[in-house]
Amino acid sequence: MMNLIFLGAPGAGKGSQAVKIAQKYNLAHLSTGDILRNEVDKKTELGIIAKQYMDKGELLPDDIIIKMVENKIKEVKGFNGFIFDGFPRTIKQAEDFDKMLDSIKIRIDSVILLDVSKEILIERLSKRAVLENRKDDSDISIIENRIVQYLQKTAPLIDYYKKQNKLIKINGIGLIDDIFIAITNIIDKKI
Ligand code: ADP
């Protein structure tokens, strides 16, 4: 069993790397952003609420996200562990998550922080807007808001997981395959 959290600003490359790492180690890739986009597409009750936040680049309320993640964890079977991508995103989510993990006897092994400068983040997100047609990538002020949200609410998790001795910082600038190899080198040393 191996459970990882991928941490990093929007555009840091968490999603791309998480997909590849999940495949290599047979982990369930649990991306809160993907789950929410799917709910939005299906126009579910959750999706209709989520859209209002996502389109503005705001975070959803913690209790909604926590409940959603807990349900997903229970659904998933047949994997060697999880990659949590885009979750937790606030200190409150991380604290509630720790309690939840305790009660279901799951342990986070490492938190992989993908480190990318703000200039490169903005450049990547603007490009992604054209490629993926994501509303939250289409407007520079929404992109900037997501980065502000990250710096204010999510970046404090870096210290949170440092204190738990779980943080591993990886340079997120470079070729996707080189960054992938850097992450697998770290994981292979641990297992
Ligand atoms: P990003 O590229 O910004 O990291 P994601 O695909 O992870 O994008 O998430 C897209 C949007 O979904 C976020 O801007 C936010 O509105 C919502 N979201 C995703 N995960 C969470 C979370 N853990 N807590 C609150 N909101 C979230």
mmCIF file with all atom_site columns, C-alpha atoms in Angstrom, residues 35-117:
data_model
loop_
_atom_site.group_PDB
_atom_site.id
_atom_site.type_symbol
_atom_site.label_atom_id
_atom_site.label_alt_id
_atom_site.label_comp_id
_atom_site.label_asym_id
_atom_site.label_entity_id
_atom_site.label_seq_id
_atom_site.pdbx_PDB_ins_code
_atom_site.Cartn_x
_atom_site.Cartn_y
_atom_site.Cartn_z
_atom_site.occupancy
_atom_site.B_iso_or_equiv
_atom_site.pdbx_formal_charge
_atom_site.auth_seq_id
_atom_site.auth_comp_id
_atom_site.auth_asym_id
_atom_site.auth_atom_id
_atom_site.pdbx_PDB_model_num
ATOM 1  C CA . ILE A 1 35  ? -14.369 14.626 -10.071 1.00 0.00 ? 35  ILE A CA 1
ATOM 2  C CA . LEU A 1 36  ? -15.907 18.090 -9.854  1.00 0.00 ? 36  LEU A CA 1
ATOM 3  C CA . ARG A 1 37  ? -15.643 18.734 -13.619 1.00 0.00 ? 37  ARG A CA 1
ATOM 4  C CA . ASN A 1 38  ? -17.412 15.430 -14.199 1.00 0.00 ? 38  ASN A CA 1
ATOM 5  C CA . GLU A 1 39  ? -20.206 16.475 -11.818 1.00 0.00 ? 39  GLU A CA 1
ATOM 6  C CA . VAL A 1 40  ? -20.474 19.824 -13.622 1.00 0.00 ? 40  VAL A CA 1
ATOM 7  C CA . ASP A 1 41  ? -20.748 18.070 -17.006 1.00 0.00 ? 41  ASP A CA 1
ATOM 8  C CA . LYS A 1 42  ? -23.464 15.770 -15.687 1.00 0.00 ? 42  LYS A CA 1
ATOM 9  C CA . LYS A 1 43  ? -25.263 18.748 -14.129 1.00 0.00 ? 43  LYS A CA 1
ATOM 10 C CA . THR A 1 44  ? -25.705 16.968 -10.804 1.00 0.00 ? 44  THR A CA 1
ATOM 11 C CA . GLU A 1 45  ? -26.717 18.849 -7.668  1.00 0.00 ? 45  GLU A CA 1
ATOM 12 C CA . LEU A 1 46  ? -23.065 18.975 -6.602  1.00 0.00 ? 46  LEU A CA 1
ATOM 13 C CA . GLY A 1 47  ? -22.020 19.992 -10.112 1.00 0.00 ? 47  GLY A CA 1
ATOM 14 C CA . ILE A 1 48  ? -24.384 22.948 -10.188 1.00 0.00 ? 48  ILE A CA 1
ATOM 15 C CA . ILE A 1 49  ? -22.975 24.218 -6.874  1.00 0.00 ? 49  ILE A CA 1
ATOM 16 C CA . ALA A 1 50  ? -19.361 23.455 -7.878  1.00 0.00 ? 50  ALA A CA 1
ATOM 17 C CA . LYS A 1 51  ? -19.609 25.387 -11.141 1.00 0.00 ? 51  LYS A CA 1
ATOM 18 C CA . GLN A 1 52  ? -20.337 28.631 -9.318  1.00 0.00 ? 52  GLN A CA 1
ATOM 19 C CA . TYR A 1 53  ? -17.040 28.399 -7.448  1.00 0.00 ? 53  TYR A CA 1
ATOM 20 C CA . MET A 1 54  ? -14.889 26.867 -10.179 1.00 0.00 ? 54  MET A CA 1
ATOM 21 C CA . ASP A 1 55  ? -15.795 29.430 -12.836 1.00 0.00 ? 55  ASP A CA 1
ATOM 22 C CA . LYS A 1 56  ? -14.526 32.172 -10.523 1.00 0.00 ? 56  LYS A CA 1
ATOM 23 C CA . GLY A 1 57  ? -11.382 30.303 -9.527  1.00 0.00 ? 57  GLY A CA 1
ATOM 24 C CA . GLU A 1 58  ? -12.618 30.015 -5.936  1.00 0.00 ? 58  GLU A CA 1
ATOM 25 C CA . LEU A 1 59  ? -12.301 26.941 -3.736  1.00 0.00 ? 59  LEU A CA 1
ATOM 26 C CA . LEU A 1 60  ? -15.401 24.967 -2.810  1.00 0.00 ? 60  LEU A CA 1
ATOM 27 C CA . PRO A 1 61  ? -16.426 24.809 0.871   1.00 0.00 ? 61  PRO A CA 1
ATOM 28 C CA . ASP A 1 62  ? -14.265 22.338 2.808   1.00 0.00 ? 62  ASP A CA 1
ATOM 29 C CA . ASP A 1 63  ? -17.137 20.198 4.103   1.00 0.00 ? 63  ASP A CA 1
ATOM 30 C CA . ILE A 1 64  ? -18.437 19.495 0.578   1.00 0.00 ? 64  ILE A CA 1
ATOM 31 C CA . ILE A 1 65  ? -14.983 18.411 -0.598  1.00 0.00 ? 65  ILE A CA 1
ATOM 32 C CA . ILE A 1 66  ? -14.260 16.254 2.455   1.00 0.00 ? 66  ILE A CA 1
ATOM 33 C CA . LYS A 1 67  ? -17.510 14.345 2.082   1.00 0.00 ? 67  LYS A CA 1
ATOM 34 C CA . MET A 1 68  ? -16.885 13.853 -1.632  1.00 0.00 ? 68  MET A CA 1
ATOM 35 C CA . VAL A 1 69  ? -13.381 12.473 -1.044  1.00 0.00 ? 69  VAL A CA 1
ATOM 36 C CA . GLU A 1 70  ? -14.548 10.152 1.719   1.00 0.00 ? 70  GLU A CA 1
ATOM 37 C CA . ASN A 1 71  ? -17.196 8.669  -0.586  1.00 0.00 ? 71  ASN A CA 1
ATOM 38 C CA . LYS A 1 72  ? -14.680 8.201  -3.409  1.00 0.00 ? 72  LYS A CA 1
ATOM 39 C CA . ILE A 1 73  ? -12.163 6.433  -1.158  1.00 0.00 ? 73  ILE A CA 1
ATOM 40 C CA . LYS A 1 74  ? -14.855 3.930  -0.142  1.00 0.00 ? 74  LYS A CA 1
ATOM 41 C CA . GLU A 1 75  ? -15.806 3.279  -3.786  1.00 0.00 ? 75  GLU A CA 1
ATOM 42 C CA . VAL A 1 76  ? -12.331 2.433  -5.021  1.00 0.00 ? 76  VAL A CA 1
ATOM 43 C CA . LYS A 1 77  ? -11.063 -1.165 -4.971  1.00 0.00 ? 77  LYS A CA 1
ATOM 44 C CA . GLY A 1 78  ? -8.253  -3.174 -6.520  1.00 0.00 ? 78  GLY A CA 1
ATOM 45 C CA . PHE A 1 79  ? -5.393  -0.656 -6.356  1.00 0.00 ? 79  PHE A CA 1
ATOM 46 C CA . ASN A 1 80  ? -2.122  -0.568 -4.412  1.00 0.00 ? 80  ASN A CA 1
ATOM 47 C CA . GLY A 1 81  ? -3.010  2.801  -2.908  1.00 0.00 ? 81  GLY A CA 1
ATOM 48 C CA . PHE A 1 82  ? -4.044  6.332  -3.803  1.00 0.00 ? 82  PHE A CA 1
ATOM 49 C CA . ILE A 1 83  ? -2.731  9.499  -5.333  1.00 0.00 ? 83  ILE A CA 1
ATOM 50 C CA . PHE A 1 84  ? -4.610  12.482 -3.976  1.00 0.00 ? 84  PHE A CA 1
ATOM 51 C CA . ASP A 1 85  ? -4.319  15.215 -6.590  1.00 0.00 ? 85  ASP A CA 1
ATOM 52 C CA . GLY A 1 86  ? -5.690  18.653 -5.721  1.00 0.00 ? 86  GLY A CA 1
ATOM 53 C CA . PHE A 1 87  ? -6.679  17.567 -2.230  1.00 0.00 ? 87  PHE A CA 1
ATOM 54 C CA . PRO A 1 88  ? -6.223  18.633 0.514   1.00 0.00 ? 88  PRO A CA 1
ATOM 55 C CA . ARG A 1 89  ? -6.169  22.269 -0.485  1.00 0.00 ? 89  ARG A CA 1
ATOM 56 C CA . THR A 1 90  ? -6.658  24.027 2.867   1.00 0.00 ? 90  THR A CA 1
ATOM 57 C CA . ILE A 1 91  ? -5.373  23.433 6.406   1.00 0.00 ? 91  ILE A CA 1
ATOM 58 C CA . LYS A 1 92  ? -8.920  22.541 7.465   1.00 0.00 ? 92  LYS A CA 1
ATOM 59 C CA . GLN A 1 93  ? -9.137  19.907 4.708   1.00 0.00 ? 93  GLN A CA 1
ATOM 60 C CA . ALA A 1 94  ? -5.745  18.494 5.744   1.00 0.00 ? 94  ALA A CA 1
ATOM 61 C CA . GLU A 1 95  ? -6.758  18.276 9.414   1.00 0.00 ? 95  GLU A CA 1
ATOM 62 C CA . ASP A 1 96  ? -10.085 16.625 8.646   1.00 0.00 ? 96  ASP A CA 1
ATOM 63 C CA . PHE A 1 97  ? -8.316  14.336 6.184   1.00 0.00 ? 97  PHE A CA 1
ATOM 64 C CA . ASP A 1 98  ? -5.831  13.220 8.846   1.00 0.00 ? 98  ASP A CA 1
ATOM 65 C CA . LYS A 1 99  ? -8.732  12.312 11.145  1.00 0.00 ? 99  LYS A CA 1
ATOM 66 C CA . MET A 1 100 ? -10.502 10.464 8.355   1.00 0.00 ? 100 MET A CA 1
ATOM 67 C CA . LEU A 1 101 ? -7.357  8.530  7.416   1.00 0.00 ? 101 LEU A CA 1
ATOM 68 C CA . ASP A 1 102 ? -6.843  7.550  11.057  1.00 0.00 ? 102 ASP A CA 1
ATOM 69 C CA . SER A 1 103 ? -10.328 6.157  11.307  1.00 0.00 ? 103 SER A CA 1
ATOM 70 C CA . ILE A 1 104 ? -10.016 4.080  8.122   1.00 0.00 ? 104 ILE A CA 1
ATOM 71 C CA . LYS A 1 105 ? -6.415  3.023  8.896   1.00 0.00 ? 105 LYS A CA 1
ATOM 72 C CA . ILE A 1 106 ? -4.811  4.595  5.849   1.00 0.00 ? 106 ILE A CA 1
ATOM 73 C CA . ARG A 1 107 ? -1.480  6.397  6.032   1.00 0.00 ? 107 ARG A CA 1
ATOM 74 C CA . ILE A 1 108 ? -0.019  9.034  3.713   1.00 0.00 ? 108 ILE A CA 1
ATOM 75 C CA . ASP A 1 109 ? 3.564   8.029  2.878   1.00 0.00 ? 109 ASP A CA 1
ATOM 76 C CA . SER A 1 110 ? 4.751   11.134 1.046   1.00 0.00 ? 110 SER A CA 1
ATOM 77 C CA . VAL A 1 111 ? 3.592   14.518 -0.157  1.00 0.00 ? 111 VAL A CA 1
ATOM 78 C CA . ILE A 1 112 ? 5.153   15.396 -3.504  1.00 0.00 ? 112 ILE A CA 1
ATOM 79 C CA . LEU A 1 113 ? 5.415   19.156 -4.008  1.00 0.00 ? 113 LEU A CA 1
ATOM 80 C CA . LEU A 1 114 ? 5.857   20.201 -7.646  1.00 0.00 ? 114 LEU A CA 1
ATOM 81 C CA . ASP A 1 115 ? 7.681   23.482 -7.548  1.00 0.00 ? 115 ASP A CA 1
ATOM 82 C CA . VAL A 1 116 ? 7.138   25.960 -10.429 1.00 0.00 ? 116 VAL A CA 1
ATOM 83 C CA . SER A 1 117 ? 7.585   29.753 -10.584 1.00 0.00 ? 117 SER A CA 1
#
